[in-house]
Amino acid sequence: EPVPVLALLYRQPISKDDLFFTLIYRGRVDSVSQLKTRIDLPLGFSTGAESTARILLSPHRFLFAVGFRRKGVQFALDAEYHRWSDAQLNPAVALINHSFQFSDIVILRSGVDFPLKLNRTELRVRFGYAHIPPYTPDQNSWSNYLDNRKHIFSLGGSFSLPAWKYLYTATLIDISLQWQHWVQR
């Protein structure tokens, strides 16, 4: 199914600094799944059944981000709104014996990227943090770890190798590490 995506990026130079604003909308994605079942009956007979199920893959998403660059240091902050409240749980996918309602969530992310001088090499270091709340309620009798609240911490860096005898162009090397803390429910 085609997904509409609208994006707007605005850059405002402020003397030697830059200010960025970003707005992104990504439409809801639904997937239609064909379910087929075969049942073997006594005396060698068999029967089949088919049904079509609509499985929600992704909600409406709205992203607002702001970034600021000053003297080589970059700051970024964004908030992403997921509209889950209009989603319905498909009984063909999961059977639940109590009321189940999806909740709208706001995902917050932030980060900073700054340069470090080591000898004659410039190294860029990045730190980031993100918080993803659950969009499903606390569940009875079954649980999905993908729905838990998550705190995400990241650390990264990059440096450039200059061109030399066997390397005809400068090469950028980027290394990053991410740790996710999944909160128990």
XYZ file of N, CA, C and O in Angstrom:
740
model
N 0.848 -1.186 0.000
C 0.000 0.000 0.000
C 0.886 1.239 0.000
O 1.812 1.341 0.818
N 0.659 2.189 -0.914
C 1.468 3.410 -0.936
C 1.304 4.185 0.369
O 0.216 4.268 0.928
N 2.397 4.773 0.841
C 2.386 5.518 2.099
C 2.734 6.978 1.811
O 3.802 7.260 1.263
N 1.855 7.924 2.156
C 2.198 9.328 1.941
C 3.230 9.805 2.957
O 3.124 9.519 4.149
N 4.245 10.491 2.482
C 5.259 11.074 3.348
C 5.467 12.517 2.916
O 5.738 12.784 1.742
N 5.310 13.447 3.857
C 5.530 14.862 3.594
C 6.633 15.350 4.514
O 6.617 15.061 5.718
N 7.604 16.094 3.978
C 8.722 16.564 4.794
C 9.053 18.002 4.441
O 8.966 18.406 3.275
N 9.415 18.780 5.454
C 9.809 20.170 5.269
C 11.027 20.439 6.135
O 11.022 20.148 7.336
N 12.085 20.953 5.528
C 13.296 21.319 6.262
C 13.551 22.800 6.026
O 13.577 23.256 4.885
N 13.732 23.547 7.117
C 14.005 24.982 7.025
C 15.314 25.269 7.742
O 15.510 24.846 8.881
N 16.232 25.966 7.071
C 17.527 26.319 7.641
C 17.632 27.827 7.739
O 17.418 28.533 6.741
N 17.949 28.310 8.939
C 18.070 29.748 9.162
C 19.488 30.066 9.622
O 19.864 29.739 10.754
N 20.301 30.673 8.759
C 21.639 31.081 9.204
C 21.535 32.231 10.218
O 20.763 33.168 10.017
N 22.282 32.119 11.306
C 22.340 33.183 12.314
C 23.817 33.507 12.498
O 24.543 32.752 13.140
N 24.257 34.612 11.928
C 25.670 34.990 11.848
C 26.470 33.783 11.345
O 26.274 33.361 10.226
N 27.321 33.172 12.161
C 28.093 32.009 11.716
C 27.443 30.694 12.153
O 28.006 29.638 11.950
N 26.285 30.764 12.763
C 25.601 29.571 13.269
C 24.437 29.209 12.353
O 24.015 29.998 11.509
N 23.925 28.002 12.510
C 22.790 27.533 11.711
C 21.715 26.984 12.634
O 22.016 26.282 13.608
N 20.464 27.254 12.289
C 19.320 26.732 13.019
C 18.458 25.957 12.025
O 18.147 26.461 10.941
N 18.080 24.725 12.370
C 17.318 23.863 11.476
C 15.981 23.512 12.120
O 15.933 23.197 13.308
N 14.930 23.527 11.318
C 13.621 23.042 11.740
C 13.171 21.980 10.745
O 13.314 22.154 9.534
N 12.630 20.909 11.244
C 12.157 19.832 10.371
C 10.761 19.410 10.802
O 10.507 19.211 11.987
N 9.875 19.269 9.818
C 8.544 18.713 10.040
C 8.372 17.539 9.079
O 8.607 17.684 7.880
N 7.943 16.390 9.593
C 7.750 15.206 8.754
C 6.430 14.549 9.131
O 6.127 14.396 10.318
N 5.657 14.193 8.130
C 4.443 13.406 8.355
C 4.568 12.115 7.558
O 4.932 12.134 6.380
N 4.255 11.005 8.202
C 4.244 9.703 7.525
C 2.897 9.060 7.791
O 2.490 8.900 8.937
N 2.216 8.690 6.743
C 0.865 8.165 6.850
C 0.805 6.776 7.449
O 1.816 6.088 7.604
N -0.404 6.381 7.773
C -0.642 5.065 8.368
C -0.450 3.971 7.319
O -0.818 4.138 6.167
N 0.137 2.856 7.750
C 0.379 1.726 6.864
C -0.442 0.542 7.357
O -0.315 0.128 8.503
N -1.300 0.032 6.509
C -2.053 -1.179 6.821
C -1.606 -2.277 5.878
O -1.263 -2.032 4.730
N -1.634 -3.495 6.361
C -1.279 -4.637 5.535
C -2.435 -5.620 5.522
O -2.980 -5.960 6.565
N -2.811 -6.058 4.343
C -3.865 -7.061 4.234
C -3.200 -8.424 4.104
O -2.364 -8.643 3.239
N -3.558 -9.335 4.988
C -2.938 -10.653 5.024
C -3.977 -11.715 4.720
O -5.085 -11.681 5.229
N -3.612 -12.651 3.882
C -4.488 -13.765 3.536
C -4.111 -14.952 4.416
O -2.985 -15.438 4.377
N -5.053 -15.395 5.250
C -4.809 -16.516 6.151
C -5.422 -17.780 5.567
O -6.593 -17.788 5.199
N -4.637 -18.847 5.477
C -5.124 -20.115 4.933
C -4.931 -21.215 5.977
O -3.877 -21.286 6.609
N -5.928 -22.043 6.143
C -5.882 -23.115 7.121
C -6.329 -24.413 6.479
O -7.285 -24.435 5.709
N -5.667 -25.519 6.809
C -6.065 -26.840 6.330
C -6.313 -27.733 7.534
O -5.473 -27.792 8.439
N -7.439 -28.379 7.559
C -7.807 -29.262 8.664
C -7.963 -30.673 8.118
O -8.720 -30.898 7.172
N -7.255 -31.620 8.705
C -7.376 -33.025 8.318
C -8.481 -33.678 9.147
O -8.469 -33.614 10.378
N -9.428 -34.284 8.471
C -10.567 -34.927 9.123
C -10.374 -36.442 9.118
O -9.531 -36.971 8.374
N -11.151 -37.160 9.939
C -11.044 -38.630 9.933
C -11.371 -39.218 8.564
O -11.976 -38.556 7.718
N -10.973 -40.431 8.331
C -11.237 -41.185 7.103
C -10.553 -40.571 5.888
O -10.997 -40.743 4.749
N -9.491 -39.819 6.106
C -8.713 -39.309 4.991
C -9.255 -38.055 4.339
O -8.716 -37.609 3.331
N -10.302 -37.446 4.864
C -10.840 -36.208 4.294
C -10.091 -35.001 4.867
O -9.582 -35.038 5.980
N -10.044 -33.948 4.094
C -9.442 -32.695 4.589
C -10.268 -31.528 4.079
O -10.970 -31.632 3.082
N -10.197 -30.426 4.779
C -10.929 -29.228 4.382
C -10.021 -28.023 4.568
O -9.061 -28.067 5.332
N -10.308 -26.980 3.868
C -9.502 -25.773 3.968
C -10.364 -24.565 4.242
O -11.554 -24.547 3.937
N -9.783 -23.558 4.835
C -10.502 -22.312 5.125
C -9.578 -21.147 4.837
O -8.367 -21.221 5.067
N -10.151 -20.069 4.317
C -9.379 -18.866 4.043
C -10.093 -17.671 4.645
O -11.306 -17.609 4.683
N -9.304 -16.734 5.124
C -9.878 -15.482 5.611
C -8.878 -14.365 5.359
O -7.673 -14.598 5.266
N -9.380 -13.172 5.249
C -8.523 -12.010 5.023
C -8.491 -11.185 6.299
O -9.533 -10.855 6.853
N -7.306 -10.878 6.777
C -7.151 -10.100 8.006
C -6.390 -8.824 7.699
O -5.408 -8.835 6.956
N -6.847 -7.718 8.278
C -6.135 -6.443 8.143
C -5.266 -6.272 9.381
O -5.764 -6.205 10.492
N -3.963 -6.249 9.169
C -3.013 -6.167 10.277
C -2.349 -4.794 10.245
O -1.746 -4.413 9.239
N -2.451 -4.055 11.328
C -1.848 -2.731 11.410
C -0.338 -2.854 11.556
O 0.143 -3.577 12.429
N 0.403 -2.181 10.718
C 1.855 -2.211 10.813
C 2.423 -0.935 11.415
O 3.380 -0.972 12.147
N 1.838 0.219 11.090
C 2.408 1.483 11.544
C 1.314 2.539 11.618
O 0.450 2.598 10.745
N 1.324 3.401 12.643
C 0.286 4.434 12.784
C 0.660 5.703 12.021
O 1.723 5.795 11.407
N -0.213 6.698 12.093
C 0.148 8.039 11.621
C 1.317 8.542 12.474
O 1.316 8.382 13.689
N 2.299 9.173 11.826
C 3.460 9.691 12.559
C 3.696 11.151 12.197
O 3.690 11.515 11.015
N 3.930 11.974 13.200
C 4.249 13.380 13.021
C 5.549 13.652 13.771
O 5.653 13.356 14.953
N 6.527 14.207 13.078
C 7.837 14.466 13.678
C 8.156 15.956 13.599
O 8.017 16.572 12.533
N 8.568 16.540 14.733
C 9.081 17.906 14.759
C 10.478 17.869 15.343
O 10.690 17.306 16.421
N 11.442 18.429 14.648
C 12.831 18.407 15.098
C 13.443 19.790 14.967
O 13.090 20.557 14.065
N 14.348 20.089 15.870
C 15.096 21.345 15.804
C 16.571 21.010 16.031
O 16.912 20.139 16.841
N 17.425 21.647 15.268
C 18.864 21.437 15.389
C 19.586 22.769 15.383
O 19.128 23.739 14.755
N 20.694 22.843 16.079
C 21.456 24.080 16.168
C 22.932 23.746 16.066
O 23.410 22.819 16.735
N 23.648 24.477 15.218
C 25.084 24.261 15.042
C 25.810 25.557 15.381
O 25.509 26.615 14.810
N 26.755 25.456 16.317
C 27.512 26.638 16.736
C 28.967 26.237 16.968
O 29.246 25.346 17.776
N 29.871 26.849 16.242
C 31.311 26.615 16.377
C 31.666 25.130 16.287
O 32.426 24.606 17.080
N 31.050 24.426 15.358
C 31.349 23.023 15.137
C 30.595 22.065 16.034
O 30.641 20.859 15.836
N 29.886 22.583 17.057
C 29.101 21.737 17.953
C 27.650 21.733 17.461
O 27.080 22.785 17.182
N 27.083 20.534 17.339
C 25.698 20.408 16.859
C 24.819 19.837 17.961
O 25.181 18.854 18.610
N 23.659 20.478 18.167
C 22.656 20.015 19.115
C 21.404 19.648 18.327
O 21.064 20.316 17.344
N 20.718 18.606 18.759
C 19.483 18.198 18.072
C 18.478 17.717 19.112
O 18.826 17.074 20.101
N 17.206 18.052 18.858
C 16.110 17.622 19.724
C 14.908 17.380 18.834
O 14.604 18.201 17.951
N 14.230 16.233 19.019
C 13.028 16.004 18.228
C 11.973 15.278 19.051
O 12.285 14.581 20.023
N 10.733 15.480 18.660
C 9.582 14.819 19.276
C 8.769 14.199 18.150
O 8.460 14.865 17.155
N 8.447 12.922 18.299
C 7.690 12.194 17.274
C 6.388 11.690 17.893
O 6.406 10.969 18.895
N 5.270 12.106 17.305
C 3.948 11.737 17.812
C 3.406 10.581 16.976
O 3.358 10.670 15.748
N 3.013 9.484 17.650
C 2.410 8.328 16.983
C 0.946 8.249 17.383
O 0.625 8.150 18.565
N 0.069 8.282 16.407
C -1.363 8.231 16.688
C -1.849 6.779 16.627
O -2.253 6.288 15.581
N -1.814 6.116 17.783
C -2.236 4.726 17.890
C -3.697 4.596 18.303
O -4.267 3.511 18.210
N -4.317 5.663 18.815
C -5.636 5.543 19.447
C -6.724 5.082 18.490
O -7.740 4.545 18.928
N -6.551 5.286 17.186
C -7.583 4.847 16.233
C -7.315 3.436 15.700
O -8.015 2.961 14.818
N -6.298 2.753 16.255
C -5.980 1.398 15.808
C -6.855 0.390 16.540
O -7.142 0.541 17.723
N -7.261 -0.639 15.830
C -8.061 -1.708 16.408
C -7.266 -2.998 16.377
O -6.604 -3.303 15.393
N -7.339 -3.753 17.464
C -6.667 -5.037 17.507
C -7.482 -6.049 16.719
O -8.689 -6.161 16.897
N -6.826 -6.771 15.834
C -7.513 -7.749 15.004
C -7.655 -9.058 15.776
O -6.663 -9.638 16.200
N -8.886 -9.556 15.986
C -9.040 -10.805 16.739
C -8.414 -12.007 16.045
O -8.158 -13.019 16.676
N -8.157 -11.900 14.736
C -7.500 -13.018 14.041
C -6.021 -13.092 14.401
O -5.378 -14.103 14.207
N -5.476 -12.003 14.919
C -4.057 -11.959 15.259
C -3.821 -12.352 16.719
O -2.914 -13.085 17.043
N -4.657 -11.834 17.623
C -4.471 -12.123 19.042
C -5.823 -12.204 19.730
O -6.711 -11.395 19.466
N -5.981 -13.190 20.578
C -7.203 -13.350 21.358
C -6.950 -12.848 22.770
O -6.033 -13.319 23.442
N -7.751 -11.888 23.211
C -7.585 -11.297 24.537
C -8.939 -11.301 25.224
O -9.963 -10.991 24.613
N -8.948 -11.640 26.516
C -10.195 -11.768 27.248
C -10.579 -10.502 28.009
O -11.470 -10.535 28.835
N -9.904 -9.396 27.761
C -10.243 -8.156 28.456
C -10.102 -7.002 27.474
O -9.593 -7.154 26.373
N -10.567 -5.824 27.875
C -10.525 -4.668 26.971
C -9.072 -4.297 26.668
O -8.195 -4.370 27.519
N -8.855 -3.890 25.446
C -7.504 -3.596 24.976
C -7.586 -2.336 24.135
O -8.289 -2.314 23.124
N -6.882 -1.280 24.517
C -6.930 -0.012 23.797
C -5.512 0.505 23.592
O -4.743 0.615 24.543
N -5.162 0.816 22.350
C -3.874 1.423 22.057
C -3.877 2.882 22.520
O -4.919 3.540 22.528
N -2.704 3.408 22.875
C -2.571 4.795 23.327
C -1.645 5.562 22.403
O -0.669 5.006 21.885
N -1.936 6.849 22.207
C -1.028 7.717 21.468
C 0.243 7.912 22.299
O 0.189 7.965 23.527
N 1.380 8.010 21.628
C 2.648 8.191 22.337
C 3.458 9.309 21.707
O 3.251 9.678 20.538
N 4.387 9.868 22.496
C 5.351 10.855 22.018
C 6.743 10.310 22.315
O 7.069 10.004 23.466
N 7.543 10.154 21.277
C 8.921 9.676 21.408
C 9.839 10.896 21.411
O 9.788 11.724 20.496
N 10.669 11.002 22.441
C 11.600 12.129 22.560
C 13.020 11.650 22.312
O 13.433 10.604 22.841
N 13.764 12.405 21.502
C 15.165 12.084 21.218
C 15.991 13.365 21.312
O 15.520 14.442 20.932
N 17.229 13.235 21.778
C 18.133 14.380 21.846
C 19.555 13.903 21.595
O 19.868 12.722 21.787
N 20.396 14.823 21.185
C 21.777 14.443 20.922
C 22.683 15.643 20.782
O 22.219 16.762 20.534
N 23.964 15.405 20.958
C 24.975 16.439 20.769
C 26.161 15.806 20.050
O 26.494 14.647 20.267
N 26.768 16.563 19.158
C 27.910 16.122 18.356
C 28.956 17.235 18.425
O 28.654 18.377 18.073
N 30.172 16.911 18.902
C 31.182 17.961 19.039
C 32.553 17.439 18.626
O 32.812 16.236 18.677
N 33.444 18.360 18.212
C 34.781 17.942 17.757
C 35.777 17.873 18.914
O 35.687 18.602 19.890
N 36.746 16.964 18.769
C 37.892 16.856 19.682
C 39.153 16.832 18.833
O 39.207 16.170 17.804
N 40.177 17.539 19.277
C 41.450 17.540 18.551
C 42.403 16.554 19.204
O 42.693 16.641 20.395
N 42.874 15.563 18.432
C 43.881 14.617 18.890
C 45.044 14.652 17.905
O 44.893 14.250 16.754
N 46.191 15.143 18.376
C 47.351 15.343 17.492
C 46.926 16.192 16.300
O 46.460 17.300 16.443
N 47.009 15.626 15.102
C 46.578 16.370 13.911
C 45.259 15.846 13.362
O 44.823 16.238 12.299
N 44.633 14.930 14.109
C 43.383 14.322 13.649
C 42.216 14.908 14.418
O 42.278 15.058 15.636
N 41.171 15.268 13.680
C 39.958 15.756 14.340
C 39.001 14.595 14.528
O 38.667 13.889 13.586
N 38.593 14.402 15.746
C 37.662 13.339 16.101
C 36.343 13.984 16.498
O 36.326 14.960 17.239
N 35.229 13.466 15.980
C 33.904 13.950 16.371
C 33.274 12.914 17.288
O 33.300 11.724 16.997
N 32.723 13.368 18.403
C 32.110 12.498 19.397
C 30.630 12.851 19.493
O 30.262 14.033 19.454
N 29.768 11.806 19.614
C 28.319 12.013 19.685
C 27.746 11.312 20.904
O 28.135 10.182 21.226
N 26.808 11.981 21.573
C 26.023 11.388 22.647
C 24.551 11.559 22.286
O 24.165 12.586 21.727
N 23.744 10.557 22.628
C 22.315 10.663 22.335
C 21.476 9.951 23.377
O 21.951 9.045 24.078
N 20.224 10.388 23.486
C 19.263 9.755 24.396
C 17.890 9.777 23.735
O 17.520 10.754 23.075
N 17.151 8.678 23.904
C 15.780 8.600 23.387
C 14.907 7.897 24.411
O 15.371 7.019 25.145
N 13.651 8.299 24.466
C 12.667 7.673 25.357
C 11.465 7.258 24.524
O 10.869 8.085 23.836
N 11.117 5.958 24.581
C 9.980 5.443 23.814
C 8.984 4.836 24.809
O 9.261 3.788 25.400
N 7.834 5.470 25.019
C 6.839 4.907 25.935
C 6.046 3.786 25.265
O 6.037 3.676 24.035
N 5.368 2.940 26.034
C 4.570 1.868 25.433
C 3.267 2.410 24.858
O 2.687 3.348 25.394
N 2.822 1.825 23.761
C 1.543 2.225 23.162
C 0.437 1.222 23.468
O -0.687 1.371 23.001
N 0.771 0.191 24.237
C -0.230 -0.789 24.643
C -0.381 -0.749 26.156
O 0.561 -0.394 26.873
N -1.540 -1.113 26.705
C -1.714 -1.123 28.158
C -1.009 -2.316 28.782
O -0.556 -3.222 28.086
N -0.913 -2.288 30.112
C -0.416 -3.477 30.807
C -1.318 -4.642 30.469
O -2.536 -4.504 30.373
N -0.724 -5.801 30.284
C -1.464 -6.928 29.736
C -1.603 -8.046 30.764
O -0.701 -8.254 31.579
N -2.709 -8.739 30.708
C -2.929 -9.906 31.557
C -2.671 -11.156 30.731
O -3.086 -11.235 29.589
N -1.999 -12.110 31.277
C -1.795 -13.457 30.740
C -0.790 -13.530 29.603
O -0.365 -14.605 29.248
N -0.404 -12.405 29.008
C 0.657 -12.472 28.002
C 1.334 -11.125 27.905
O 0.781 -10.113 28.281
N 2.556 -11.110 27.433
C 3.313 -9.868 27.369
C 4.179 -9.872 26.130
O 4.602 -10.913 25.658
N 4.425 -8.699 25.605
C 5.287 -8.544 24.444
C 6.362 -7.525 24.809
O 6.046 -6.370 25.071
N 7.620 -7.953 24.827
C 8.686 -7.044 25.230
C 8.840 -5.870 24.271
O 9.369 -4.837 24.632
N 8.379 -6.021 23.042
C 8.472 -4.918 22.088
C 7.616 -3.738 22.508
O 7.826 -2.619 22.056
N 6.625 -3.989 23.383
C 5.723 -2.916 23.816
C 6.188 -2.230 25.090
O 5.516 -1.335 25.580
N 7.302 -2.641 25.668
C 7.761 -2.060 26.930
C 8.336 -0.666 26.723
O 8.771 -0.302 25.638
N 8.351 0.096 27.813
C 8.997 1.412 27.801
C 10.491 1.212 27.606
O 11.092 0.318 28.194
N 11.111 2.072 26.783
C 12.539 1.927 26.485
C 13.270 3.249 26.711
O 12.778 4.305 26.313
N 14.443 3.157 27.345
C 15.387 4.269 27.444
C 16.597 3.868 26.607
O 17.190 2.818 26.836
N 16.943 4.690 25.648
C 18.015 4.343 24.711
C 19.149 5.362 24.844
O 18.921 6.574 24.744
N 20.362 4.870 25.086
C 21.545 5.717 25.209
C 22.510 5.335 24.087
O 22.709 4.156 23.810
N 23.107 6.343 23.458
C 24.030 6.050 22.362
C 25.310 6.867 22.522
O 25.309 7.978 23.059
N 26.382 6.286 22.048
C 27.698 6.917 22.047
C 28.330 6.593 20.703
O 28.297 5.441 20.256
N 28.882 7.602 20.065
C 29.480 7.363 18.759
C 30.598 8.345 18.480
O 30.785 9.327 19.197
N 31.322 8.044 17.435
C 32.397 8.931 17.040
C 32.796 8.682 15.599
O 32.463 7.650 15.018
N 33.472 9.652 15.026
C 33.953 9.494 13.649
C 35.268 10.250 13.505
O 35.501 11.249 14.179
N 36.123 9.737 12.640
C 37.347 10.445 12.308
C 37.689 10.161 10.856
O 37.229 9.188 10.261
N 38.503 11.012 10.294
C 38.821 10.929 8.878
C 40.279 10.551 8.699
O 41.164 11.079 9.376
N 40.522 9.601 7.788
C 41.883 9.258 7.386
C 42.216 10.067 6.141
O 41.489 10.021 5.153
N 43.302 10.828 6.174
C 43.632 11.642 4.995
C 44.103 10.779 3.824
O 44.476 9.620 3.991
N 44.060 11.370 2.645
C 44.563 10.661 1.456
C 46.080 10.483 1.586
O 46.777 11.362 2.075
N 46.582 9.322 1.174
C 48.006 9.057 1.203
C 48.370 8.145 0.052
O 47.593 7.984 -0.889
N 49.509 7.497 0.114
C 50.039 6.758 -1.036
C 49.079 5.705 -1.564
O 48.872 5.586 -2.764
N 48.486 4.888 -0.681
C 47.606 3.816 -1.125
C 46.126 4.158 -1.001
O 45.270 3.376 -1.366
N 45.838 5.307 -0.474
C 44.456 5.742 -0.265
C 44.286 7.065 -1.005
O 44.809 8.086 -0.591
N 43.568 7.031 -2.144
C 43.555 8.185 -3.034
C 42.603 9.284 -2.580
O 42.648 10.387 -3.090
N 41.748 8.999 -1.642
C 40.811 10.015 -1.158
C 40.665 9.863 0.352
O 40.937 8.796 0.907
N 40.255 10.922 1.014
C 40.042 10.859 2.462
C 38.902 9.884 2.767
O 37.925 9.802 2.028
N 39.036 9.134 3.849
C 38.039 8.133 4.222
C 37.513 8.445 5.615
O 38.300 8.664 6.551
N 36.220 8.465 5.757
C 35.584 8.731 7.044
C 35.230 7.410 7.721
O 34.596 6.546 7.113
N 35.682 7.235 8.950
C 35.382 6.037 9.730
C 34.422 6.431 10.849
O 34.693 7.378 11.599
N 33.331 5.726 10.950
C 32.282 6.051 11.923
C 32.022 4.827 12.796
O 31.821 3.723 12.280
N 32.037 5.010 14.118
C 31.815 3.922 15.072
C 30.746 4.378 16.056
O 30.776 5.509 16.545
N 29.792 3.494 16.352
C 28.758 3.865 17.318
C 28.338 2.652 18.144
O 28.489 1.513 17.723
N 27.816 2.932 19.326
C 27.358 1.915 20.258
C 26.039 2.392 20.852
O 25.895 3.564 21.189
N 25.082 1.479 20.988
C 23.781 1.846 21.542
C 23.390 0.842 22.617
O 23.594 -0.369 22.450
N 22.847 1.349 23.714
C 22.371 0.503 24.801
C 20.911 0.830 25.069
O 20.552 2.001 25.219
N 20.067 -0.192 25.120
C 18.640 -0.007 25.359
C 18.266 -0.615 26.705
O 18.589 -1.770 26.971
N 17.620 0.182 27.533
C 17.104 -0.305 28.810
C 15.610 -0.511 28.672
O 14.856 0.428 28.454
N 15.162 -1.766 28.781
C 13.761 -2.118 28.652
C 13.152 -2.198 30.056
O 13.565 -3.026 30.868
N 12.192 -1.339 30.335
C 11.584 -1.286 31.659
C 10.587 -2.427 31.808
O 9.812 -2.710 30.909
N 10.627 -3.095 32.961
C 9.682 -4.208 33.195
C 8.264 -3.658 33.372
O 8.067 -2.554 33.856
N 7.291 -4.493 32.985
C 5.880 -4.103 33.134
C 5.182 -5.145 33.972
O 5.510 -6.308 33.907
